[in-house]
């Protein structure tokens, strides 16, 4: 019977995720519950209206397609995370993060904002329209959308950037490239904000909650890679300083040895 076939389908790894609609003459609640518990995605009692059946099948196929697309995006995200964690140059990390975000969300632009010693956010890297003008821009915590995201440590989806109260138009944003919509997520390392990742202007359609969820997965990977690159840079600078200090000590020791050589020679000769 249909329920036995359904159970066999769900037990087969190759078919376990296949959408199934049960069509049956038995419309009692117990049969419906049994079918759903066995793994049916939908249940229609006979006689079935063709229009309703087609609508339900279309909905199930849409969900399945969206699930596959999301799975594909997550797989690419995992690969991107591996690439990021094996990159130690900060500029390269930031460029990879923006490219991953723009490709994964089909967006026109992205930017990475990092918090400085004074607490202000500075646009450390930007890609897309007016990227050159945007890079280096500074905002205070709580100012604008990126400042709000940093302060609240919360991701945000802004469907209409121009009409949002937190939106503050920057002089560096030309009217020829207006920001329609944007998503932003905090870059958190051990619970502390180090910056914000922002993506703007999805091509063809507005950003969706799924885009926001995807960015919230990318952000921790990006934050870890950025912190790793910053640590590597700090250690590299410290190594350079220690090498310079060692060279100074070697030069000093050589000078002292040279200065002591003549008096010692005279004493020994005497």
PDB file of C-alpha atoms in Angstrom:
ATOM      1  CA  UNK A   1       0.000   0.000   0.000  1.00  0.00           C
ATOM      2  CA  UNK A   2       0.947   3.666  -0.147  1.00  0.00           C
ATOM      3  CA  UNK A   3       2.133   3.925   3.466  1.00  0.00           C
ATOM      4  CA  UNK A   4       4.416   0.909   3.071  1.00  0.00           C
ATOM      5  CA  UNK A   5       5.913   2.419  -0.080  1.00  0.00           C
ATOM      6  CA  UNK A   6       6.378   5.738   1.732  1.00  0.00           C
ATOM      7  CA  UNK A   7       8.265   4.047   4.581  1.00  0.00           C
ATOM      8  CA  UNK A   8      10.525   2.260   2.087  1.00  0.00           C
ATOM      9  CA  UNK A   9      11.223   5.558   0.319  1.00  0.00           C
ATOM     10  CA  UNK A  10      12.171   7.257   3.586  1.00  0.00           C
ATOM     11  CA  UNK A  11      14.402   4.313   4.530  1.00  0.00           C
ATOM     12  CA  UNK A  12      16.373   4.610   1.272  1.00  0.00           C
ATOM     13  CA  UNK A  13      19.198   7.196   1.593  1.00  0.00           C
ATOM     14  CA  UNK A  14      18.943   8.006  -2.109  1.00  0.00           C
ATOM     15  CA  UNK A  15      15.238   8.913  -1.839  1.00  0.00           C
ATOM     16  CA  UNK A  16      14.941  10.004   1.785  1.00  0.00           C
ATOM     17  CA  UNK A  17      14.498  13.694   0.921  1.00  0.00           C
ATOM     18  CA  UNK A  18      12.177  13.168  -2.042  1.00  0.00           C
ATOM     19  CA  UNK A  19       8.942  15.199  -1.631  1.00  0.00           C
ATOM     20  CA  UNK A  20       5.899  12.931  -1.307  1.00  0.00           C
ATOM     21  CA  UNK A  21       2.203  13.820  -1.552  1.00  0.00           C
ATOM     22  CA  UNK A  22      -0.247  11.175  -0.321  1.00  0.00           C
ATOM     23  CA  UNK A  23      -3.494  10.846  -2.318  1.00  0.00           C
ATOM     24  CA  UNK A  24      -5.994   8.589  -0.588  1.00  0.00           C
ATOM     25  CA  UNK A  25      -9.670   7.883  -0.245  1.00  0.00           C
ATOM     26  CA  UNK A  26      -9.224   7.600   3.516  1.00  0.00           C
ATOM     27  CA  UNK A  27      -9.794  11.062   4.934  1.00  0.00           C
ATOM     28  CA  UNK A  28      -9.970  10.191   8.629  1.00  0.00           C
ATOM     29  CA  UNK A  29      -7.603  12.026  11.024  1.00  0.00           C
ATOM     30  CA  UNK A  30      -5.803   8.825  12.109  1.00  0.00           C
ATOM     31  CA  UNK A  31      -4.760   7.944   8.547  1.00  0.00           C
ATOM     32  CA  UNK A  32      -3.671  11.520   7.894  1.00  0.00           C
ATOM     33  CA  UNK A  33      -1.573  11.544  11.071  1.00  0.00           C
ATOM     34  CA  UNK A  34      -0.045   8.151  10.232  1.00  0.00           C
ATOM     35  CA  UNK A  35       0.939   9.368   6.751  1.00  0.00           C
ATOM     36  CA  UNK A  36       2.524  12.548   8.070  1.00  0.00           C
ATOM     37  CA  UNK A  37       4.404  10.653  10.767  1.00  0.00           C
ATOM     38  CA  UNK A  38       5.685   8.239   8.109  1.00  0.00           C
ATOM     39  CA  UNK A  39       7.254  11.185   6.284  1.00  0.00           C
ATOM     40  CA  UNK A  40       4.635  12.512   3.861  1.00  0.00           C
ATOM     41  CA  UNK A  41       5.135  16.147   2.923  1.00  0.00           C
ATOM     42  CA  UNK A  42       1.471  16.685   2.134  1.00  0.00           C
ATOM     43  CA  UNK A  43      -1.837  14.804   2.269  1.00  0.00           C
ATOM     44  CA  UNK A  44      -4.868  15.103  -0.013  1.00  0.00           C
ATOM     45  CA  UNK A  45      -8.094  13.077   0.300  1.00  0.00           C
ATOM     46  CA  UNK A  46      -9.833  11.885  -2.872  1.00  0.00           C
ATOM     47  CA  UNK A  47     -11.479  13.137  -4.980  1.00  0.00           C
ATOM     48  CA  UNK A  48      -8.600  15.512  -5.673  1.00  0.00           C
ATOM     49  CA  UNK A  49      -8.993  18.855  -7.403  1.00  0.00           C
ATOM     50  CA  UNK A  50      -6.358  19.062 -10.143  1.00  0.00           C
ATOM     51  CA  UNK A  51      -5.705  22.759  -9.545  1.00  0.00           C
ATOM     52  CA  UNK A  52      -5.131  22.199  -5.823  1.00  0.00           C
ATOM     53  CA  UNK A  53      -2.828  19.232  -6.465  1.00  0.00           C
ATOM     54  CA  UNK A  54      -0.739  21.222  -8.950  1.00  0.00           C
ATOM     55  CA  UNK A  55      -0.509  24.158  -6.516  1.00  0.00           C
ATOM     56  CA  UNK A  56       0.694  21.905  -3.698  1.00  0.00           C
ATOM     57  CA  UNK A  57       3.217  20.141  -5.920  1.00  0.00           C
ATOM     58  CA  UNK A  58       4.501  23.517  -7.141  1.00  0.00           C
ATOM     59  CA  UNK A  59       4.922  24.693  -3.546  1.00  0.00           C
ATOM     60  CA  UNK A  60       6.785  21.531  -2.549  1.00  0.00           C
ATOM     61  CA  UNK A  61       9.097  21.770  -5.562  1.00  0.00           C
ATOM     62  CA  UNK A  62       9.755  25.440  -4.721  1.00  0.00           C
ATOM     63  CA  UNK A  63      10.706  24.502  -1.161  1.00  0.00           C
ATOM     64  CA  UNK A  64      12.926  21.699  -2.454  1.00  0.00           C
ATOM     65  CA  UNK A  65      14.672  24.021  -4.898  1.00  0.00           C
ATOM     66  CA  UNK A  66      15.214  26.631  -2.194  1.00  0.00           C
ATOM     67  CA  UNK A  67      16.608  23.919   0.105  1.00  0.00           C
ATOM     68  CA  UNK A  68      19.057  22.764  -2.566  1.00  0.00           C
ATOM     69  CA  UNK A  69      20.163  26.305  -3.306  1.00  0.00           C
ATOM     70  CA  UNK A  70      20.720  26.972   0.390  1.00  0.00           C
ATOM     71  CA  UNK A  71      22.652  23.718   0.747  1.00  0.00           C
ATOM     72  CA  UNK A  72      24.825  24.677  -2.232  1.00  0.00           C
ATOM     73  CA  UNK A  73      25.463  28.102  -0.699  1.00  0.00           C
ATOM     74  CA  UNK A  74      26.437  26.536   2.606  1.00  0.00           C
ATOM     75  CA  UNK A  75      28.815  24.113   0.894  1.00  0.00           C
ATOM     76  CA  UNK A  76      30.485  27.028  -0.862  1.00  0.00           C
ATOM     77  CA  UNK A  77      30.608  28.846   2.454  1.00  0.00           C
ATOM     78  CA  UNK A  78      32.446  25.956   4.108  1.00  0.00           C
ATOM     79  CA  UNK A  79      35.022  25.939   1.304  1.00  0.00           C
ATOM     80  CA  UNK A  80      35.361  29.712   1.613  1.00  0.00           C
ATOM     81  CA  UNK A  81      35.903  29.366   5.355  1.00  0.00           C
ATOM     82  CA  UNK A  82      38.778  26.977   4.781  1.00  0.00           C
ATOM     83  CA  UNK A  83      40.348  29.427   2.348  1.00  0.00           C
ATOM     84  CA  UNK A  84      39.970  32.313   4.793  1.00  0.00           C
ATOM     85  CA  UNK A  85      41.526  30.485   7.722  1.00  0.00           C
ATOM     86  CA  UNK A  86      44.572  29.596   5.605  1.00  0.00           C
ATOM     87  CA  UNK A  87      45.169  33.223   4.583  1.00  0.00           C
ATOM     88  CA  UNK A  88      47.265  35.356   6.931  1.00  0.00           C
ATOM     89  CA  UNK A  89      47.575  38.594   4.970  1.00  0.00           C
ATOM     90  CA  UNK A  90      44.893  40.996   6.240  1.00  0.00           C
ATOM     91  CA  UNK A  91      44.277  42.731   2.902  1.00  0.00           C
ATOM     92  CA  UNK A  92      43.862  39.356   1.188  1.00  0.00           C
ATOM     93  CA  UNK A  93      41.468  38.179   3.898  1.00  0.00           C
ATOM     94  CA  UNK A  94      39.304  41.285   3.541  1.00  0.00           C
ATOM     95  CA  UNK A  95      39.248  40.975  -0.254  1.00  0.00           C
ATOM     96  CA  UNK A  96      38.221  37.307   0.007  1.00  0.00           C
ATOM     97  CA  UNK A  97      35.492  38.097   2.547  1.00  0.00           C
ATOM     98  CA  UNK A  98      33.937  40.766   0.328  1.00  0.00           C
ATOM     99  CA  UNK A  99      34.127  38.587  -2.783  1.00  0.00           C
ATOM    100  CA  UNK A 100      32.544  35.641  -0.974  1.00  0.00           C
ATOM    101  CA  UNK A 101      29.739  37.862   0.345  1.00  0.00           C
ATOM    102  CA  UNK A 102      29.034  39.487  -3.025  1.00  0.00           C
ATOM    103  CA  UNK A 103      29.076  36.194  -4.932  1.00  0.00           C
ATOM    104  CA  UNK A 104      27.062  34.324  -2.332  1.00  0.00           C
ATOM    105  CA  UNK A 105      24.367  36.992  -2.113  1.00  0.00           C
ATOM    106  CA  UNK A 106      24.506  38.213  -5.732  1.00  0.00           C
ATOM    107  CA  UNK A 107      25.138  41.772  -4.545  1.00  0.00           C
ATOM    108  CA  UNK A 108      26.688  44.870  -6.096  1.00  0.00           C
ATOM    109  CA  UNK A 109      28.991  45.815  -3.243  1.00  0.00           C
ATOM    110  CA  UNK A 110      30.401  44.969   0.169  1.00  0.00           C
ATOM    111  CA  UNK A 111      32.528  46.614   2.826  1.00  0.00           C
ATOM    112  CA  UNK A 112      34.394  45.609   5.968  1.00  0.00           C
ATOM    113  CA  UNK A 113      34.482  48.029   8.900  1.00  0.00           C
ATOM    114  CA  UNK A 114      36.995  47.486  11.702  1.00  0.00           C
ATOM    115  CA  UNK A 115      37.015  49.129  15.105  1.00  0.00           C
ATOM    116  CA  UNK A 116      40.074  51.226  15.927  1.00  0.00           C
ATOM    117  CA  UNK A 117      41.756  51.909  19.282  1.00  0.00           C
ATOM    118  CA  UNK A 118      39.550  54.993  19.727  1.00  0.00           C
ATOM    119  CA  UNK A 119      36.400  52.894  19.371  1.00  0.00           C
ATOM    120  CA  UNK A 120      35.338  54.385  16.024  1.00  0.00           C
ATOM    121  CA  UNK A 121      34.596  52.220  13.012  1.00  0.00           C
ATOM    122  CA  UNK A 122      36.753  52.690   9.924  1.00  0.00           C
ATOM    123  CA  UNK A 123      35.972  51.288   6.502  1.00  0.00           C
ATOM    124  CA  UNK A 124      39.063  49.120   6.070  1.00  0.00           C
ATOM    125  CA  UNK A 125      38.058  47.649   2.696  1.00  0.00           C
ATOM    126  CA  UNK A 126      35.278  48.177   0.165  1.00  0.00           C
ATOM    127  CA  UNK A 127      34.232  46.708  -3.154  1.00  0.00           C
ATOM    128  CA  UNK A 128      31.639  47.815  -5.668  1.00  0.00           C
ATOM    129  CA  UNK A 129      30.282  51.290  -6.528  1.00  0.00           C
ATOM    130  CA  UNK A 130      32.351  54.172  -5.109  1.00  0.00           C
ATOM    131  CA  UNK A 131      34.552  51.737  -3.176  1.00  0.00           C
ATOM    132  CA  UNK A 132      37.540  54.059  -3.405  1.00  0.00           C
ATOM    133  CA  UNK A 133      35.604  56.920  -1.863  1.00  0.00           C
ATOM    134  CA  UNK A 134      34.079  54.786   0.859  1.00  0.00           C
ATOM    135  CA  UNK A 135      37.356  53.270   2.044  1.00  0.00           C
ATOM    136  CA  UNK A 136      38.726  55.132   5.054  1.00  0.00           C
ATOM    137  CA  UNK A 137      35.372  56.587   6.113  1.00  0.00           C
ATOM    138  CA  UNK A 138      34.880  56.654   9.893  1.00  0.00           C
ATOM    139  CA  UNK A 139      31.709  56.450  11.997  1.00  0.00           C
ATOM    140  CA  UNK A 140      31.171  56.381  15.739  1.00  0.00           C
ATOM    141  CA  UNK A 141      29.569  53.402  17.533  1.00  0.00           C
ATOM    142  CA  UNK A 142      25.801  53.746  17.204  1.00  0.00           C
ATOM    143  CA  UNK A 143      26.081  56.050  14.185  1.00  0.00           C
ATOM    144  CA  UNK A 144      24.374  54.863  11.020  1.00  0.00           C
ATOM    145  CA  UNK A 145      23.575  51.252  10.328  1.00  0.00           C
ATOM    146  CA  UNK A 146      27.096  49.853  10.714  1.00  0.00           C
ATOM    147  CA  UNK A 147      27.532  51.744  13.987  1.00  0.00           C
ATOM    148  CA  UNK A 148      24.204  50.386  15.236  1.00  0.00           C
ATOM    149  CA  UNK A 149      25.179  46.826  14.295  1.00  0.00           C
ATOM    150  CA  UNK A 150      28.521  47.184  16.104  1.00  0.00           C
ATOM    151  CA  UNK A 151      26.912  48.600  19.236  1.00  0.00           C
ATOM    152  CA  UNK A 152      23.999  46.152  19.381  1.00  0.00           C
ATOM    153  CA  UNK A 153      26.026  43.131  18.191  1.00  0.00           C
ATOM    154  CA  UNK A 154      23.034  42.213  16.058  1.00  0.00           C
ATOM    155  CA  UNK A 155      22.648  41.584  12.324  1.00  0.00           C
ATOM    156  CA  UNK A 156      20.127  43.652  10.406  1.00  0.00           C
ATOM    157  CA  UNK A 157      18.285  43.574   7.080  1.00  0.00           C
ATOM    158  CA  UNK A 158      17.363  47.007   5.737  1.00  0.00           C
ATOM    159  CA  UNK A 159      14.937  46.681   2.795  1.00  0.00           C
ATOM    160  CA  UNK A 160      14.770  50.435   2.167  1.00  0.00           C
ATOM    161  CA  UNK A 161      18.054  52.046   3.187  1.00  0.00           C
ATOM    162  CA  UNK A 162      16.984  55.595   2.346  1.00  0.00           C
ATOM    163  CA  UNK A 163      13.871  55.456   4.516  1.00  0.00           C
ATOM    164  CA  UNK A 164      15.460  53.810   7.562  1.00  0.00           C
ATOM    165  CA  UNK A 165      15.990  56.096  10.610  1.00  0.00           C
ATOM    166  CA  UNK A 166      19.453  54.655  11.280  1.00  0.00           C
ATOM    167  CA  UNK A 167      20.538  55.440   7.718  1.00  0.00           C
ATOM    168  CA  UNK A 168      22.907  58.396   7.454  1.00  0.00           C
ATOM    169  CA  UNK A 169      23.896  59.305   3.946  1.00  0.00           C
ATOM    170  CA  UNK A 170      27.637  59.719   3.644  1.00  0.00           C
ATOM    171  CA  UNK A 171      29.157  62.387   1.456  1.00  0.00           C
ATOM    172  CA  UNK A 172      31.214  59.636  -0.160  1.00  0.00           C
ATOM    173  CA  UNK A 173      28.086  57.927  -1.519  1.00  0.00           C
ATOM    174  CA  UNK A 174      27.398  59.422  -4.975  1.00  0.00           C
ATOM    175  CA  UNK A 175      23.833  59.925  -6.119  1.00  0.00           C
ATOM    176  CA  UNK A 176      24.631  57.875  -9.226  1.00  0.00           C
ATOM    177  CA  UNK A 177      25.037  54.765  -7.034  1.00  0.00           C
ATOM    178  CA  UNK A 178      22.278  54.967  -4.394  1.00  0.00           C
ATOM    179  CA  UNK A 179      22.006  52.248  -1.765  1.00  0.00           C
ATOM    180  CA  UNK A 180      18.652  50.525  -2.201  1.00  0.00           C
ATOM    181  CA  UNK A 181      18.880  47.828   0.423  1.00  0.00           C
ATOM    182  CA  UNK A 182      21.577  46.413   2.651  1.00  0.00           C
ATOM    183  CA  UNK A 183      22.385  43.702   5.164  1.00  0.00           C
ATOM    184  CA  UNK A 184      25.016  43.947   7.876  1.00  0.00           C
ATOM    185  CA  UNK A 185      26.342  41.594  10.536  1.00  0.00           C
ATOM    186  CA  UNK A 186      28.727  42.131  13.463  1.00  0.00           C
ATOM    187  CA  UNK A 187      32.182  40.591  13.389  1.00  0.00           C
ATOM    188  CA  UNK A 188      32.461  38.958  16.803  1.00  0.00           C
ATOM    189  CA  UNK A 189      35.511  37.328  18.373  1.00  0.00           C
ATOM    190  CA  UNK A 190      34.914  35.658  21.742  1.00  0.00           C
ATOM    191  CA  UNK A 191      31.817  37.789  22.256  1.00  0.00           C
ATOM    192  CA  UNK A 192      33.498  41.131  21.495  1.00  0.00           C
ATOM    193  CA  UNK A 193      32.825  43.211  18.385  1.00  0.00           C
ATOM    194  CA  UNK A 194      35.844  43.908  16.190  1.00  0.00           C
ATOM    195  CA  UNK A 195      33.884  45.314  13.258  1.00  0.00           C
ATOM    196  CA  UNK A 196      30.991  44.961  10.828  1.00  0.00           C
ATOM    197  CA  UNK A 197      30.504  43.236   7.473  1.00  0.00           C
ATOM    198  CA  UNK A 198      28.029  45.053   5.222  1.00  0.00           C
ATOM    199  CA  UNK A 199      26.611  44.022   1.834  1.00  0.00           C
ATOM    200  CA  UNK A 200      24.565  46.349  -0.378  1.00  0.00           C
ATOM    201  CA  UNK A 201      22.182  46.254  -3.350  1.00  0.00           C
ATOM    202  CA  UNK A 202      21.134  42.704  -4.199  1.00  0.00           C
ATOM    203  CA  UNK A 203      20.852  42.306  -7.945  1.00  0.00           C
ATOM    204  CA  UNK A 204      17.413  41.688  -9.418  1.00  0.00           C
ATOM    205  CA  UNK A 205      15.495  41.439  -6.146  1.00  0.00           C
ATOM    206  CA  UNK A 206      15.667  42.679  -2.545  1.00  0.00           C
ATOM    207  CA  UNK A 207      17.633  40.890   0.141  1.00  0.00           C
ATOM    208  CA  UNK A 208      15.631  38.206   1.942  1.00  0.00           C
ATOM    209  CA  UNK A 209      15.724  36.806   5.499  1.00  0.00           C
ATOM    210  CA  UNK A 210      17.589  33.835   3.969  1.00  0.00           C
ATOM    211  CA  UNK A 211      20.312  36.241   2.805  1.00  0.00           C
ATOM    212  CA  UNK A 212      20.550  37.648   6.310  1.00  0.00           C
ATOM    213  CA  UNK A 213      20.825  34.154   7.805  1.00  0.00           C
ATOM    214  CA  UNK A 214      23.572  33.295   5.307  1.00  0.00           C
ATOM    215  CA  UNK A 215      25.517  36.448   6.215  1.00  0.00           C
ATOM    216  CA  UNK A 216      25.215  35.557   9.901  1.00  0.00           C
ATOM    217  CA  UNK A 217      26.973  32.280   9.099  1.00  0.00           C
ATOM    218  CA  UNK A 218      29.707  33.992   7.072  1.00  0.00           C
ATOM    219  CA  UNK A 219      30.388  36.725   9.662  1.00  0.00           C
ATOM    220  CA  UNK A 220      31.933  34.481  12.388  1.00  0.00           C
ATOM    221  CA  UNK A 221      34.192  32.838   9.787  1.00  0.00           C
ATOM    222  CA  UNK A 222      35.254  36.253   8.545  1.00  0.00           C
ATOM    223  CA  UNK A 223      35.822  37.544  12.088  1.00  0.00           C
ATOM    224  CA  UNK A 224      38.032  34.564  12.973  1.00  0.00           C
ATOM    225  CA  UNK A 225      40.066  34.979   9.786  1.00  0.00           C
ATOM    226  CA  UNK A 226      40.470  38.740  10.352  1.00  0.00           C
ATOM    227  CA  UNK A 227      41.532  38.239  13.978  1.00  0.00           C
ATOM    228  CA  UNK A 228      43.987  35.552  12.866  1.00  0.00           C
ATOM    229  CA  UNK A 229      45.481  37.861  10.223  1.00  0.00           C
ATOM    230  CA  UNK A 230      45.722  40.734  12.706  1.00  0.00           C
ATOM    231  CA  UNK A 231      47.494  38.477  15.214  1.00  0.00           C
ATOM    232  CA  UNK A 232      49.900  37.273  12.530  1.00  0.00           C
ATOM    233  CA  UNK A 233      50.628  40.879  11.539  1.00  0.00           C
ATOM    234  CA  UNK A 234      51.226  41.868  15.189  1.00  0.00           C
ATOM    235  CA  UNK A 235      53.587  38.921  15.695  1.00  0.00           C
ATOM    236  CA  UNK A 236      55.358  39.776  12.453  1.00  0.00           C
ATOM    237  CA  UNK A 237      55.828  43.381  13.578  1.00  0.00           C
ATOM    238  CA  UNK A 238      57.038  42.217  16.984  1.00  0.00           C
ATOM    239  CA  UNK A 239      59.539  39.896  15.314  1.00  0.00           C
ATOM    240  CA  UNK A 240      60.839  42.769  13.187  1.00  0.00           C
ATOM    241  CA  UNK A 241      61.204  44.939  16.290  1.00  0.00           C
ATOM    242  CA  UNK A 242      63.074  42.185  18.146  1.00  0.00           C
ATOM    243  CA  UNK A 243      65.376  41.646  15.185  1.00  0.00           C
ATOM    244  CA  UNK A 244      66.115  45.364  15.055  1.00  0.00           C
ATOM    245  CA  UNK A 245      66.761  45.370  18.802  1.00  0.00           C
ATOM    246  CA  UNK A 246      69.116  42.405  18.474  1.00  0.00           C
ATOM    247  CA  UNK A 247      70.997  44.188  15.693  1.00  0.00           C
ATOM    248  CA  UNK A 248      71.344  47.263  17.932  1.00  0.00           C
ATOM    249  CA  UNK A 249      72.685  45.095  20.781  1.00  0.00           C
ATOM    250  CA  UNK A 250      75.139  43.376  18.436  1.00  0.00           C
ATOM    251  CA  UNK A 251      76.366  46.758  17.198  1.00  0.00           C
ATOM    252  CA  UNK A 252      76.712  48.008  20.775  1.00  0.00           C
ATOM    253  CA  UNK A 253      78.634  44.895  21.811  1.00  0.00           C
ATOM    254  CA  UNK A 254      80.945  45.305  18.824  1.00  0.00           C
ATOM    255  CA  UNK A 255      81.557  48.960  19.714  1.00  0.00           C
ATOM    256  CA  UNK A 256      82.290  48.124  23.365  1.00  0.00           C
ATOM    257  CA  UNK A 257      84.684  45.348  22.345  1.00  0.00           C
ATOM    258  CA  UNK A 258      86.494  47.692  19.961  1.00  0.00           C
ATOM    259  CA  UNK A 259      86.762  50.452  22.575  1.00  0.00           C
ATOM    260  CA  UNK A 260      88.201  48.041  25.139  1.00  0.00           C
ATOM    261  CA  UNK A 261      90.671  46.473  22.727  1.00  0.00           C
ATOM    262  CA  UNK A 262      93.289  49.290  22.683  1.00  0.00           C
ATOM    263  CA  UNK A 263      93.473  49.850  26.486  1.00  0.00           C
ATOM    264  CA  UNK A 264      93.774  46.112  27.066  1.00  0.00           C
ATOM    265  CA  UNK A 265      96.520  45.834  24.482  1.00  0.00           C
ATOM    266  CA  UNK A 266      98.471  48.614  26.141  1.00  0.00           C
ATOM    267  CA  UNK A 267      98.078  47.030  29.560  1.00  0.00           C
ATOM    268  CA  UNK A 268      99.199  43.611  28.318  1.00  0.00           C
ATOM    269  CA  UNK A 269     102.198  45.167  26.512  1.00  0.00           C
ATOM    270  CA  UNK A 270     103.224  47.054  29.642  1.00  0.00           C
TER     271      UNK A 270
END
